[in-house]
Coordinates of C-alpha atoms in Angstrom, one line a residue:
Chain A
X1237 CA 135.2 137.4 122.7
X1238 CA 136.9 139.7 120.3
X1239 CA 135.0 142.9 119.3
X1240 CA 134.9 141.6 115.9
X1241 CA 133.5 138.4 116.7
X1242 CA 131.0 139.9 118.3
X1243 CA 130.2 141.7 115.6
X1244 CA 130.0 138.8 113.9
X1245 CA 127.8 136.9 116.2
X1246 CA 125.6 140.5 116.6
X1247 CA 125.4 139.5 112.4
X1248 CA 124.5 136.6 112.6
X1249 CA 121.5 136.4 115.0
X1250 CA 120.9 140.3 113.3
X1251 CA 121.0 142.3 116.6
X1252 CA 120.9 145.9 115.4
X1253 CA 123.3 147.7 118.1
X1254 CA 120.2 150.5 118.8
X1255 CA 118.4 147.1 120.1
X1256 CA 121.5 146.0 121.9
X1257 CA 121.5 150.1 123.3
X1258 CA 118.0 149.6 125.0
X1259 CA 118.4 146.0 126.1
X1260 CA 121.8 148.1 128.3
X1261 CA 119.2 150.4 129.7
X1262 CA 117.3 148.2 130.6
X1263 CA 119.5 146.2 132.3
X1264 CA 120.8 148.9 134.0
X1265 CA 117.7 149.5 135.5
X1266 CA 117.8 146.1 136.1
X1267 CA 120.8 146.8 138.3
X1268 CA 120.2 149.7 139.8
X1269 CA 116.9 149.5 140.9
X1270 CA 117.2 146.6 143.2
X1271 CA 121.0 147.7 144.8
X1272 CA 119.0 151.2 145.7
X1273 CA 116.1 149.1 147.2
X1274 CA 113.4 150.4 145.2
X1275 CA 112.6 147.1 144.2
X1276 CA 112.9 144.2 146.8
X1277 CA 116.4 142.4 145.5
X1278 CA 114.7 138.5 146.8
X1279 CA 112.0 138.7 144.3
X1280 CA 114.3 140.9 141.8
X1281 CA 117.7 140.6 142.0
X1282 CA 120.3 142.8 140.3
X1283 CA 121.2 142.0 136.8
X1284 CA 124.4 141.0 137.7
X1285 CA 123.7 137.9 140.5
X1286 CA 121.1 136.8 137.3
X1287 CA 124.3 136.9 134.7
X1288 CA 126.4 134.8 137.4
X1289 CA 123.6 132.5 138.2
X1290 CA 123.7 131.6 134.2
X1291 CA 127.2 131.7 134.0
X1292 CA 127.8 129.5 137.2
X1293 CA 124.8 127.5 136.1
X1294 CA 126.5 127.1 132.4
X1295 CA 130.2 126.6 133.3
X1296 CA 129.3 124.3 136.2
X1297 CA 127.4 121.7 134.2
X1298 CA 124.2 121.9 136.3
X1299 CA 122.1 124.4 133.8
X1300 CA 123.0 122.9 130.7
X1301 CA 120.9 119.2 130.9
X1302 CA 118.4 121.5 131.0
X1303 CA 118.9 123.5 128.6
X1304 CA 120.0 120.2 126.5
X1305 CA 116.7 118.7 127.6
X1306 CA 114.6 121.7 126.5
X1307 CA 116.2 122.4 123.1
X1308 CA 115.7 117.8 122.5
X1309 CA 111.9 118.0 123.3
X1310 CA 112.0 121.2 121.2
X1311 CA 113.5 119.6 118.1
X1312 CA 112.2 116.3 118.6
X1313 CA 108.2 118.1 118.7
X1314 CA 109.0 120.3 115.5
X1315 CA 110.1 117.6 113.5
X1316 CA 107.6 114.9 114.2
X1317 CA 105.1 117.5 113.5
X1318 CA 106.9 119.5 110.2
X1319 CA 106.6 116.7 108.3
X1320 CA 102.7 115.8 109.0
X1321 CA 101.7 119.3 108.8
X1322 CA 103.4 120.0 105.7
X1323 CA 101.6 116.8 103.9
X1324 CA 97.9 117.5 105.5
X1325 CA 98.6 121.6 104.7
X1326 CA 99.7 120.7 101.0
X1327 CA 96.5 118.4 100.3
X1328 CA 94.2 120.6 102.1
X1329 CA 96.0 123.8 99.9
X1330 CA 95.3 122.1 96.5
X1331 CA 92.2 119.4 96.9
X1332 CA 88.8 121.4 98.0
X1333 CA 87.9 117.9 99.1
X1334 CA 90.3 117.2 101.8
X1335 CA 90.1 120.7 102.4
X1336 CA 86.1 120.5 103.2
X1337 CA 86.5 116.7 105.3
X1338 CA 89.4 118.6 107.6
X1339 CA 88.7 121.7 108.2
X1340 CA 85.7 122.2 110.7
X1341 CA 88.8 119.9 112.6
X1342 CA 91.7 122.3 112.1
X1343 CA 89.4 125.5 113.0
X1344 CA 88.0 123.5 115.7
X1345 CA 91.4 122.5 117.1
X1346 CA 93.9 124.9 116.1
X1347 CA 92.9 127.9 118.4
X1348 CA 93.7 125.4 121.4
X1349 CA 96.0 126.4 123.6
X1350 CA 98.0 122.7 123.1
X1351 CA 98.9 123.1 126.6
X1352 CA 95.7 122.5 127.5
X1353 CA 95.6 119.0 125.8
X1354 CA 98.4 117.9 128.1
X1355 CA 96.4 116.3 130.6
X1356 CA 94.6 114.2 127.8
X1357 CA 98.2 113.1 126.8
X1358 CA 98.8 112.0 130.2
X1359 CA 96.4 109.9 130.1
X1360 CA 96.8 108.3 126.9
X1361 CA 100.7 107.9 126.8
X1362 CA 101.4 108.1 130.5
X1363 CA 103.6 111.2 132.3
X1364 CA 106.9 110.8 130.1
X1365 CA 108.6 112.1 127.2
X1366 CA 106.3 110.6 124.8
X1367 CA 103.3 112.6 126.5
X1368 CA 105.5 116.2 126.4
X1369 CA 107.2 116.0 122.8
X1370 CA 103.7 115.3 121.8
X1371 CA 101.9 118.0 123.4
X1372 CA 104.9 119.9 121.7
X1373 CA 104.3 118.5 118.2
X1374 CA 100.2 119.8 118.1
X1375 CA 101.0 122.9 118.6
X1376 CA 104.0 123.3 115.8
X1377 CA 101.1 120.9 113.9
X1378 CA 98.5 123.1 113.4
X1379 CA 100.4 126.0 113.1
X1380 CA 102.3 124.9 110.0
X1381 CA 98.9 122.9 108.5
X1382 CA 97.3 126.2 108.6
X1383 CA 100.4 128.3 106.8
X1384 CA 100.7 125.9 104.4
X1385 CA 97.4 125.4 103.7
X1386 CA 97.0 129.4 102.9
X1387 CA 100.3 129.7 101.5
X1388 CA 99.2 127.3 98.8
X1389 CA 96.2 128.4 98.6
X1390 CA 96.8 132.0 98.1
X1391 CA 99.2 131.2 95.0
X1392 CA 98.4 133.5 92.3
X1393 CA 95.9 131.6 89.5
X1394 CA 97.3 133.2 87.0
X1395 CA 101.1 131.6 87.6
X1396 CA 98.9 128.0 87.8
X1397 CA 97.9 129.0 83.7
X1398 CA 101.3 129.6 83.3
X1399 CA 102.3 126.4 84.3
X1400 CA 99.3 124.6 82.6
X1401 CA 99.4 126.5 79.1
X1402 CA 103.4 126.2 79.0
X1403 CA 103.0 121.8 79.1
X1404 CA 103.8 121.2 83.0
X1405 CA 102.6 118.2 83.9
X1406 CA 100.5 117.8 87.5
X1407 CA 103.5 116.7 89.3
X1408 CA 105.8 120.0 87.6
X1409 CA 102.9 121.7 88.5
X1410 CA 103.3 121.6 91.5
X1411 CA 107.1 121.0 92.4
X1412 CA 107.8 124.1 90.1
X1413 CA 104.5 126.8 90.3
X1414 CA 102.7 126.4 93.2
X1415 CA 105.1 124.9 95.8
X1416 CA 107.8 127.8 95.0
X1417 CA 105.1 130.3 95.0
X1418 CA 103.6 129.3 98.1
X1419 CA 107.0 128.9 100.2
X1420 CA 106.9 132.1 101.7
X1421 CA 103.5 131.1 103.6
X1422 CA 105.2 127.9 104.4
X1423 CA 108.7 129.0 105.9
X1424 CA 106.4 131.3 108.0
X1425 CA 104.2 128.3 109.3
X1426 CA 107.6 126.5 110.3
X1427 CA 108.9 130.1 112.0
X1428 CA 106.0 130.3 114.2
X1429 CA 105.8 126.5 114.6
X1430 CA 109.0 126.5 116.2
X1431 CA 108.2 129.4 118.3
X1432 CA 105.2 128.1 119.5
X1433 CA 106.5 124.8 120.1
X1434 CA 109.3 126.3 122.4
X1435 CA 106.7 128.2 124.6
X1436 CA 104.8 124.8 124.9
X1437 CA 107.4 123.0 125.9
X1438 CA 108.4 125.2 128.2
X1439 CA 105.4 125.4 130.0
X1440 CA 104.7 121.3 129.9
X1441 CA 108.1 121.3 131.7
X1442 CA 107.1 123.5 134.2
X1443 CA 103.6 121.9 135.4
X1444 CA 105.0 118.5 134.8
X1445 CA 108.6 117.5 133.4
X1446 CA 111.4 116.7 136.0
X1447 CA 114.2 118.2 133.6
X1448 CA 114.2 121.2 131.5
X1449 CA 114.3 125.0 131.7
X1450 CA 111.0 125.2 132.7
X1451 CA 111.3 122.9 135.2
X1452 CA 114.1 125.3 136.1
X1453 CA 112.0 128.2 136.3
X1454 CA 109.5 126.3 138.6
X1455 CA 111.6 124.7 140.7
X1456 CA 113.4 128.1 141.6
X1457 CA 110.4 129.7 142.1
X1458 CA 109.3 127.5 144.6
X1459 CA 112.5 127.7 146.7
X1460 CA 113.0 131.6 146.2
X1461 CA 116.4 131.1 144.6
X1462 CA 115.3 134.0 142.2
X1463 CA 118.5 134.8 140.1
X1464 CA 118.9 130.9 139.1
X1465 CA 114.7 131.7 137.9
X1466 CA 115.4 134.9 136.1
X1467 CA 119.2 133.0 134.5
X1468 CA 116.2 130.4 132.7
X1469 CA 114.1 133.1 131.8
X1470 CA 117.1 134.4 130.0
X1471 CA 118.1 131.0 128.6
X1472 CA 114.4 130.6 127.0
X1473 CA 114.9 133.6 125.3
X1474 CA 118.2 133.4 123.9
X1475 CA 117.3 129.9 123.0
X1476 CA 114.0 131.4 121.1
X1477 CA 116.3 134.4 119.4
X1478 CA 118.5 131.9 118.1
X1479 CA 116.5 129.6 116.6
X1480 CA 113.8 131.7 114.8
X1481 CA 116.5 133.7 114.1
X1482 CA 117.8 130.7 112.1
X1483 CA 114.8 130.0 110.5
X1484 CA 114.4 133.8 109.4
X1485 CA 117.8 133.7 107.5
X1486 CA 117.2 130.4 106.1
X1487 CA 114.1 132.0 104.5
X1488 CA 115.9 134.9 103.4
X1489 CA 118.6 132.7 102.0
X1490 CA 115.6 131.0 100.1
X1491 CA 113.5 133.8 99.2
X1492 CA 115.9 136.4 97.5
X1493 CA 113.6 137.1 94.8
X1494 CA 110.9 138.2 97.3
X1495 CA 111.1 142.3 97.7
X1496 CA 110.0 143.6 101.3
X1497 CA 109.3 147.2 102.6
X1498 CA 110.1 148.8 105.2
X1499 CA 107.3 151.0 105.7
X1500 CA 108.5 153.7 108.5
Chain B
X500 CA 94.7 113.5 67.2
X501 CA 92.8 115.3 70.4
X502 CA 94.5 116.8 73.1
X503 CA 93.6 117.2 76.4
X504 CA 93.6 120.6 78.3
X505 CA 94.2 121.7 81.6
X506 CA 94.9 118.2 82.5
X507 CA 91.5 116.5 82.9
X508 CA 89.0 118.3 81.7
X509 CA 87.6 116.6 77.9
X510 CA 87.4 119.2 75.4
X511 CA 86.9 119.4 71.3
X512 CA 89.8 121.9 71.1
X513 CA 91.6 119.4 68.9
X514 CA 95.0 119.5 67.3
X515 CA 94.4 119.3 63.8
X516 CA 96.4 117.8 60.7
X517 CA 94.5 119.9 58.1
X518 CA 92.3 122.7 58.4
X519 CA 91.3 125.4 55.7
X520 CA 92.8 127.9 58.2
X521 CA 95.4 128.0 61.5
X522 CA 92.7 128.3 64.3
X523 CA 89.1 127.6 63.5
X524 CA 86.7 128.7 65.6
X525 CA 83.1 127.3 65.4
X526 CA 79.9 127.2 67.0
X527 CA 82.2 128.3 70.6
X528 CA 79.7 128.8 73.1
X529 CA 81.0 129.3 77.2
X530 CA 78.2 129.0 79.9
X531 CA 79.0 129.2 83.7
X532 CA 76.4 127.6 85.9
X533 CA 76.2 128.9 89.0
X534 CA 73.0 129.0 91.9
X535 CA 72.2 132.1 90.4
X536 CA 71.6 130.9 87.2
X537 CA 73.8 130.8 83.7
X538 CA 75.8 133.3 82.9
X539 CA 76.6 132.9 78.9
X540 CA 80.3 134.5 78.5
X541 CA 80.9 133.6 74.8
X542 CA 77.7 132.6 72.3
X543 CA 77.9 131.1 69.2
X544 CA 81.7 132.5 68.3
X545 CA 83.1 131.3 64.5
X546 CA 86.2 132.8 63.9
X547 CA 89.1 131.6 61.4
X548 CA 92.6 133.1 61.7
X549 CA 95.5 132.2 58.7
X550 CA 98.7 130.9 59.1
X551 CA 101.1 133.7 59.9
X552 CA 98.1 136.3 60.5
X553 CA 98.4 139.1 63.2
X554 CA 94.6 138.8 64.2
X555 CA 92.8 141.4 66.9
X556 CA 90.3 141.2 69.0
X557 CA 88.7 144.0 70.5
X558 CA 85.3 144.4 72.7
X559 CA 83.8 145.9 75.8
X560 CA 85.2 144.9 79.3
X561 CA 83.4 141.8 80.5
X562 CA 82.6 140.7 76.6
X563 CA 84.8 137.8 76.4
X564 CA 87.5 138.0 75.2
X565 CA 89.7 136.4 77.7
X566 CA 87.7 133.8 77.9
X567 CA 88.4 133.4 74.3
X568 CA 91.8 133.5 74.5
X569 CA 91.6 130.8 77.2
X570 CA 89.2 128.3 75.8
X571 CA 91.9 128.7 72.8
X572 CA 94.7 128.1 75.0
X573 CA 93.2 125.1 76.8
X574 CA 92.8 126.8 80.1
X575 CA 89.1 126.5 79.9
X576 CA 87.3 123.9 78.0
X577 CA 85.1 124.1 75.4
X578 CA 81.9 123.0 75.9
X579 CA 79.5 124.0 73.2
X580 CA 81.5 123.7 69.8
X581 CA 84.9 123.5 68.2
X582 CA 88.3 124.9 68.4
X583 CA 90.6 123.3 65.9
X584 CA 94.5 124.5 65.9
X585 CA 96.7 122.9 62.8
X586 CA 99.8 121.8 63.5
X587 CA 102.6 121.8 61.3
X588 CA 104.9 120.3 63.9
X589 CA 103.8 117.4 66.0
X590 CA 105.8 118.6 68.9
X591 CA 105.4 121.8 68.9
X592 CA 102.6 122.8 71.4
X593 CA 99.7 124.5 70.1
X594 CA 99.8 127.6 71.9
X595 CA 101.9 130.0 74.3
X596 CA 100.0 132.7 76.4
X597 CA 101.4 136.3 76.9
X598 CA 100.0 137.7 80.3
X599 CA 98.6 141.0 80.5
X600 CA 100.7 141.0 83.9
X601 CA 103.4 139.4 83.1
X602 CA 103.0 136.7 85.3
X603 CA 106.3 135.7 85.5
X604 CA 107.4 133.1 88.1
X605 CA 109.5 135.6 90.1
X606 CA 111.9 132.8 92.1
X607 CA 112.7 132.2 88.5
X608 CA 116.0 134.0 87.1
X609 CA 115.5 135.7 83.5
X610 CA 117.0 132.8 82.0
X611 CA 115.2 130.1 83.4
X612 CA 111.7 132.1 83.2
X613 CA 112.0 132.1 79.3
X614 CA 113.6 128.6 79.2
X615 CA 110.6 127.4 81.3
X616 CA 108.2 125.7 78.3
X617 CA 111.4 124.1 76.8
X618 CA 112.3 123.1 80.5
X619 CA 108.8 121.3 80.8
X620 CA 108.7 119.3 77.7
X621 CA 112.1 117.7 78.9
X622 CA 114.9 119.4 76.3
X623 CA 118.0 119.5 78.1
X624 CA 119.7 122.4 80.0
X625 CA 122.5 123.3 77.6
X626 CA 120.1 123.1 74.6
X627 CA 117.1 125.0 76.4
X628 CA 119.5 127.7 77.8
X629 CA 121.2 128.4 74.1
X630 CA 117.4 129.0 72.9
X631 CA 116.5 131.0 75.9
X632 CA 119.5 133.2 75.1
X633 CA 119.6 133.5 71.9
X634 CA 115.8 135.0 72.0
X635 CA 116.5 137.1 74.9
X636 CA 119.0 138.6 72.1
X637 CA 116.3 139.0 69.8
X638 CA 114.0 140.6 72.0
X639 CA 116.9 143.1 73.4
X640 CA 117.5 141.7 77.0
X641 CA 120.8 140.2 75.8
X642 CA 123.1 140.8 79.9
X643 CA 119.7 140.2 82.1
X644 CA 119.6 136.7 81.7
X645 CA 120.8 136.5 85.7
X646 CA 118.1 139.0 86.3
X647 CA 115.5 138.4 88.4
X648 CA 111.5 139.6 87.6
X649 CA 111.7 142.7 90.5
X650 CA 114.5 143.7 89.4
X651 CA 113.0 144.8 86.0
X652 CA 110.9 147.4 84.6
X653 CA 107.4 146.2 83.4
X654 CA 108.3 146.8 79.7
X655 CA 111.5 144.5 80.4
X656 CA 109.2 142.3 81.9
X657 CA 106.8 141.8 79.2
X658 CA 109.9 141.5 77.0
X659 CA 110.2 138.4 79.2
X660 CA 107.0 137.2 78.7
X661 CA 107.0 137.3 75.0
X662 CA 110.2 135.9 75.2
X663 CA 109.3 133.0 77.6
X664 CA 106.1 132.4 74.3
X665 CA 108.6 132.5 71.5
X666 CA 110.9 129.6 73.3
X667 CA 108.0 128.2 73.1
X668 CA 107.8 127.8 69.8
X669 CA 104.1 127.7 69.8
X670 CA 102.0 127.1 66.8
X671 CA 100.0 130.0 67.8
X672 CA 100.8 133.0 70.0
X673 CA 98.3 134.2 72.2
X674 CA 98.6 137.7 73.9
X675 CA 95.8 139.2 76.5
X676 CA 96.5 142.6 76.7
X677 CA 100.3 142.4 77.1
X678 CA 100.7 146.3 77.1
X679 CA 97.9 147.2 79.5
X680 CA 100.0 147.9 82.5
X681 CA 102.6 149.4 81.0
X682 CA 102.4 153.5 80.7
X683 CA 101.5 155.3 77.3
X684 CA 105.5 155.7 76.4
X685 CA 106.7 152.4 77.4
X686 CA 103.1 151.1 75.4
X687 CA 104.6 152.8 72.1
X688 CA 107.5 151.8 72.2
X689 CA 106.6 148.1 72.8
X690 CA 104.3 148.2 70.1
X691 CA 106.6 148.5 67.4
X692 CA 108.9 146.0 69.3
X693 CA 105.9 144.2 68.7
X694 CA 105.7 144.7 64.9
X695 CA 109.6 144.1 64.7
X696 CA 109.3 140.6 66.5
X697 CA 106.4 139.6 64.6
X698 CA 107.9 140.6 61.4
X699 CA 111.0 138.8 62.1
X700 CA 109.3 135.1 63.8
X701 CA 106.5 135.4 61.3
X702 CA 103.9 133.5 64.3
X703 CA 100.8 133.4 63.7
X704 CA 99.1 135.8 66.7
X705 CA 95.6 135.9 68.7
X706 CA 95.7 139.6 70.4
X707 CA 93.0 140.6 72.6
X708 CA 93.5 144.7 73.4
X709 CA 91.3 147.3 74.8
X710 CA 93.0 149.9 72.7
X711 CA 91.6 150.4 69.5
X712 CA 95.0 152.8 68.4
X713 CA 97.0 149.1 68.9
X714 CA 94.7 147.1 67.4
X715 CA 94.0 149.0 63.6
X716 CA 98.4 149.2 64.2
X717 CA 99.0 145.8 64.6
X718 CA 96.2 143.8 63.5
X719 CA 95.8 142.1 60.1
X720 CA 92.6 142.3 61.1
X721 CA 90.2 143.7 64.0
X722 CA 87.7 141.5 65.1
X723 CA 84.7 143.6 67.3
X724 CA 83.1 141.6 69.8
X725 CA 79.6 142.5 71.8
X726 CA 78.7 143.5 75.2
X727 CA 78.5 139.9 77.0
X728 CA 77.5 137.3 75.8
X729 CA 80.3 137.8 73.6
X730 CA 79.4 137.3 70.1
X731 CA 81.9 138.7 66.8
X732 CA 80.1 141.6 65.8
X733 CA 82.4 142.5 62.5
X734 CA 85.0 142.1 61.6
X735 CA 87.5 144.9 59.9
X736 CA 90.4 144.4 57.0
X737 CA 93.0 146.5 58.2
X738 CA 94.6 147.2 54.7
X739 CA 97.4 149.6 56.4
X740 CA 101.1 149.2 54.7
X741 CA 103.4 146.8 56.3
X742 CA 106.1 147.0 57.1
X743 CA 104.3 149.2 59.7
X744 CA 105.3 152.4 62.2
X745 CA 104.4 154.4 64.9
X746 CA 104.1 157.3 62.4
X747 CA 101.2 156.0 60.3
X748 CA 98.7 156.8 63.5
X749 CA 98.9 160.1 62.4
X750 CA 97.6 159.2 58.8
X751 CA 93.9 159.5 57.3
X752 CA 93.1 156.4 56.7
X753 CA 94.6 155.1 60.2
X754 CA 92.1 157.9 61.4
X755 CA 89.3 155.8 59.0
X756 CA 90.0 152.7 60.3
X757 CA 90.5 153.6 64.0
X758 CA 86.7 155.5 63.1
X759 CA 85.2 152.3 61.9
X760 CA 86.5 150.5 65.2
X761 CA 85.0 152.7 67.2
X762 CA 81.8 153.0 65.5
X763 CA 81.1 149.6 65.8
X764 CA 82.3 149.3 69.9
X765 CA 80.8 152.6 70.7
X766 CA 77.2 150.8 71.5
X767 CA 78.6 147.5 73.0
X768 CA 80.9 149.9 75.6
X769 CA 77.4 151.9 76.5
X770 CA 75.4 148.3 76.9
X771 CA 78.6 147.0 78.8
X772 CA 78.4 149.9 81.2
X773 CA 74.7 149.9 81.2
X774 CA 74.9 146.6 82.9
X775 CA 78.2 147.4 85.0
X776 CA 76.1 150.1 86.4
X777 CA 72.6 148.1 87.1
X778 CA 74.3 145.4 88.8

């Protein structure tokens, strides 16, 4: 790569090159540590056997199902659950009805680690993909129900009057006041929905799934073959940068008008 | 014909074919019901403004006089008595609010913030964007059209509310403390923008201040409300000179009048506090 396109990549996933500057400490350390034998190189290897075992692991083929077969269960869980979350967040946002019926259900369900509801997924769809995308989707779920539902309702009242007294009808009411007024709330719900959903799927792969990064991770572990472990540590994260990364610009892209602070 | 406000909520703010007067006001009475008991916000209000009149209203904190505005802009319903609103257009909608804070919609460009009413009652782009710019021009904002809200100071921004009414085309203009945020220069200056614009759309206005100084300048008349429940108290003639300026605060008889004002609020703004201060 060309120190320009790097640049360019740094850009785009908005790497500020002080962050890159500690990340090369770090993995000097990294290095260093376990080639001095300060830290036992079988349980930490040196940075660089971790950077082969991803590159071998990439160029070779045998990494990358996984890595296609985390990123599938990832997508596949965020959508089924953005588009469920988004309509039960929006009617318990505007109708104090719905939002009285559902919401013992939501605060009773929503601090669940979704993990935990993997067994009960099991059961009901059997150990399969059906069973893990799910157990991906509840936690993306309730995290974006929740956003949305405070997004919306947090809208200012007094942009609602504006709307009403300047002749919007309900349905302008809400595709041009309160929806654009509660996005931000909303593009945050899908940012941490994602998130979340990657860290569940990960660890679904890793007590169950057959395939996957996680399974990666587990699966090394168990045979000591520590740099491929620590090359799908560093997969998860790059794969987690680059996505909510993605998400963050598209909600900068769509929220120009908002002004943030940075406070120190 | 009656019109419903806020949607769904029936209320005998009517629009009216022919009244003796723009807005009549009679017999207004808001109640809130709450499980600790009725609160009476407004009581017994009759109030008539005239076509083309700049008309005041002035009272403690807590008296009202939002609520006022709103039950006249269709916000809140009206429960207990009568709003009637004429209309000498049967498009044109009865009123347009001005916000004391602007309330702009701030994913909203200049431009489409003003053209928003227009937008709403289906006119099409190229005609709602000629009328949005041509009253930008008139209220000065004529190269911020591509603006957005935070980029803008509050007086530009209030520019843009009053802007956003006029496009309106209301039959009444209805302004809730629009200066109140703004600081003591910016509030001058905007008051004789405010005379200028009046002078030159000829609306008829509903303006609820806290600022006495603003209401004997720009009122045709200053209507004195109580301590809650809101009820008009007096009501005073301001027979000042128009066209009007900044400079005739400094006369005597802006001094009279402004005396008069305050004569009459001094009481209701001690009750008012009185009740602040006992819970």
């Amino acid at each position: 790569m060309t120190g320009a396109a790097a640049r360019q990549t740094l850009r785009a996933v908005r790497v500020d090159a002080r962050s890159l500057a500690a990340a090369g400490i770090l993995v000097a350390g990294w290095e260093f540590l376990p080639r001095r034998g300060l830290l036992n190189p079988a349980y930490f290897p040196p940075a660089s056997q971790v950077v082969a075992a991803l590159a071998e692991g990439l160029s070779a083929g045998e990494l990358l199902p996984h890595v296609a077969a985390t990123v599938s269960r990832l997508l596949v869980a965020f959508f089924l659950a953005a588009l469920p979350g988004l309509g039960v967040g929006v009617a318990m946002g505007l109708s104090g009805t719905v939002r009285r019926v559902a919401d013992p259900y939501v605060a009773l369900l929503y601090p669940i680690p979704k993990v935990a509801l993997l067994p009960l997924m099991l059961i009901l769809f059997g150990v399969g993909e059906r069973a893990f995308v799910l157990t991906g989707a509840l936690t993306a779920f309730f995290q974006i129900v929740v956003n949305t539902m405070d997004g919306i309702r947090q809208v200012d009242p007094t942009l609602v009057e504006v709307g009403r007294n300047y002749g919007a009808t309900r349905f302008r009411l809400f595709w041009k006041v309160v929806l654009p007024a509660a996005l931000p709330g909303i593009l945050t719900g899908l940012r941490l929905g994602l998130g979340l959903t990657l860290v569940t799927v990960v660890a679904v792969e890793f007590a169950i799934a057959k395939s996957g990064l996680g399974h990666v991770v587990w699966g090394s572990w168990q045979t000591l073959t520590t740099p491929r472990m620590y090359a799908a540590f560093v997969a998860v994260g790059l794969l987690g940068l680059l996505l909510t990364r993605g998400l963050k610009r598209l909600q900068d892209r769509l929220l120009a008008w908002q002004t943030s602070v940075d406070v120190w | 014909m009656a019109e419903r406000a806020g949607g769904t909520l029936p209320t005998a703010r009517v629009r009216a074919e022919a009244t003796e007067a723009k807005v009549v006001v009679r017999g207004l009475s808001v109640r809130y019901t709450s499980s600790r008991g009725t609160l009476t916000a407004l009581e017994d209000i009759s109030l008539s403004v005239q076509a083309g009149e700049f008309c005041c209203v002035v009272g403690p904190s807590g008296c009202g006089k939002s609520t006022l505005l709103r039950v006249l802009a269709g916000l809140i319903p009206c429960a207990e008595g009568e709003v009637r609103i004429r209309s000498d257009g049967p498009q044109r909608p009865l009123t347009a609010m001005v916000f004391q804070d602007y309330a702009l919609l701030p994913w909203r460009t200049v431009l489409d913030n003003v053209a928003f009413g227009p937008e709403n009652r289906g006119v099409p782009r190229a005609e709602r964007y000629r009328l949005a710019r041509e009253i930008l021009a008139k209220v000065g904002l004529s190269g911020f059209e591509h603006a957005y809200p935070h980029q803008l100071s509050g007086g530009m921004k209030q520019r843009v509310g009053i802007a956003r009414a006029l496009a309106n085309d209301p039959e009444v203009l209805l302004m809730d403390e629009p200066l109140a945020a703004l600081d003591a220069q910016t509030r001058n200056l905007m008051q004789e923008e405010l005379l200028r614009i009046w002078a030159e759309f000829g609306k008829t206005v509903v303006y609820v201040t806290h600022a006495i100084d603003e209401a004997v300048l720009l009122g045709d008349r200053v209507v004195v409300m109580t301590a809650r429940p809101g009820r008009v108290k007096a009501v005073v003639p301001v027979d000042l000179e128009r066209p009007r300026t900044l400079e005739q605060k400094g006369s005597a008889h802006f001094a009279r009048l402004y005396n008069e004002v305050w004569q009459l609020l001094r009481e209701e703004v001690s009750a008012a506090s009185r009740e602040a201060g006992g819970g």
